[in-house]
Amino acid sequence: MSGGAERRIRLRGKSVEVVAELDDSLTSQGILRALPKTVSANLWGEEIYFSLPVACDKGNMKKLVEPGDIGYWPTGDALCFFFG
């Protein structure tokens, strides 16, 4: 995959819109193939997440995240947006 425009995703809610750029990992490529999709998002702590079953590149995972990070939780098949 090349170029940033092809890796940008948009999350829209009633009063919020987030535009983010994914890396070029295999997980990100799977996420891009699974979108667009209308989902019901959930809130847990300082994270918004929703179900999005994709194959996960577990070699690219990290345990600690920062506000603004996007992560994929393979146990819950969920795409997560961290804001706090």
GROMACS .gro file of C-alpha atoms in nm:
model
   84
    1MET     CA    1   0.000   0.000   0.000
    2SER     CA    2   0.134   0.341  -0.079
    3GLY     CA    3   0.038   0.696   0.009
    4GLY     CA    4  -0.148   0.824   0.312
    5ALA     CA    5  -0.482   0.904   0.146
    6GLU     CA    6  -0.552   0.536   0.086
    7ARG     CA    7  -0.503   0.461   0.457
    8ARG     CA    8  -0.732   0.730   0.599
    9ILE     CA    9  -1.050   0.627   0.772
   10ARG     CA   10  -1.336   0.837   0.907
   11LEU     CA   11  -1.546   0.762   1.214
   12ARG     CA   12  -1.868   0.963   1.232
   13GLY     CA   13  -2.113   0.982   1.519
   14LYS     CA   14  -2.399   1.209   1.611
   15SER     CA   15  -2.175   1.490   1.735
   16VAL     CA   16  -1.821   1.377   1.656
   17GLU     CA   17  -1.611   1.303   1.352
   18VAL     CA   18  -1.260   1.158   1.361
   19VAL     CA   19  -1.027   1.118   1.065
   20ALA     CA   20  -0.731   0.889   1.118
   21GLU     CA   21  -0.450   0.740   0.916
   22LEU     CA   22  -0.365   0.372   0.957
   23ASP     CA   23  -0.018   0.226   0.920
   24ASP     CA   24   0.063  -0.023   0.646
   25SER     CA   25   0.042  -0.339   0.862
   26LEU     CA   26  -0.152  -0.646   0.755
   27THR     CA   27  -0.411  -0.566   1.024
   28SER     CA   28  -0.462  -0.217   0.881
   29GLN     CA   29  -0.499  -0.360   0.531
   30GLY     CA   30  -0.771  -0.595   0.661
   31ILE     CA   31  -0.949  -0.305   0.830
   32LEU     CA   32  -0.946  -0.104   0.509
   33ARG     CA   33  -1.091  -0.399   0.315
   34ALA     CA   34  -1.370  -0.437   0.577
   35LEU     CA   35  -1.477  -0.071   0.547
   36PRO     CA   36  -1.703   0.118   0.486
   37LYS     CA   37  -1.938  -0.020   0.745
   38THR     CA   38  -2.217   0.115   0.961
   39VAL     CA   39  -2.170  -0.001   1.321
   40SER     CA   40  -2.291   0.062   1.672
   41ALA     CA   41  -1.999   0.199   1.868
   42ASN     CA   42  -1.939   0.132   2.235
   43LEU     CA   43  -1.766   0.336   2.501
   44TRP     CA   44  -1.535   0.173   2.756
   45GLY     CA   45  -1.328   0.399   2.979
   46GLU     CA   46  -1.149   0.637   2.747
   47GLU     CA   47  -1.196   0.436   2.432
   48ILE     CA   48  -1.455   0.403   2.159
   49TYR     CA   49  -1.469   0.060   2.001
   50PHE     CA   50  -1.681  -0.145   1.765
   51SER     CA   51  -1.685  -0.494   1.626
   52LEU     CA   52  -1.489  -0.540   1.304
   53PRO     CA   53  -1.368  -0.898   1.253
   54VAL     CA   54  -1.043  -0.897   1.052
   55ALA     CA   55  -0.723  -1.103   1.047
   56CYS     CA   56  -0.475  -0.958   1.296
   57ASP     CA   57  -0.099  -0.919   1.257
   58LYS     CA   58  -0.003  -0.996   1.617
   59GLY     CA   59   0.363  -0.915   1.550
   60ASN     CA   60   0.275  -0.546   1.529
   61MET     CA   61   0.095  -0.523   1.865
   62LYS     CA   62   0.181  -0.304   2.164
   63LYS     CA   63   0.051  -0.316   2.521
   64LEU     CA   64   0.045   0.055   2.606
   65VAL     CA   65  -0.145   0.308   2.399
   66GLU     CA   66  -0.158   0.687   2.391
   67PRO     CA   67  -0.454   0.920   2.340
   68GLY     CA   68  -0.510   0.945   1.966
   69ASP     CA   69  -0.392   0.588   1.900
   70ILE     CA   70  -0.601   0.342   1.704
   71GLY     CA   71  -0.570  -0.022   1.797
   72TYR     CA   72  -0.718  -0.357   1.709
   73TRP     CA   73  -0.819  -0.592   1.990
   74PRO     CA   74  -0.811  -0.943   1.839
   75THR     CA   75  -0.974  -1.111   2.140
   76GLY     CA   76  -1.286  -0.898   2.093
   77ASP     CA   77  -1.257  -0.852   1.715
   78ALA     CA   78  -1.279  -0.479   1.777
   79LEU     CA   79  -1.132  -0.162   1.631
   80CYS     CA   80  -1.053   0.081   1.914
   81PHE     CA   81  -1.001   0.459   1.918
   82PHE     CA   82  -0.825   0.581   2.233
   83PHE     CA   83  -0.898   0.936   2.346
   84GLY     CA   84  -0.778   0.956   2.705
   0.00000   0.00000   0.00000
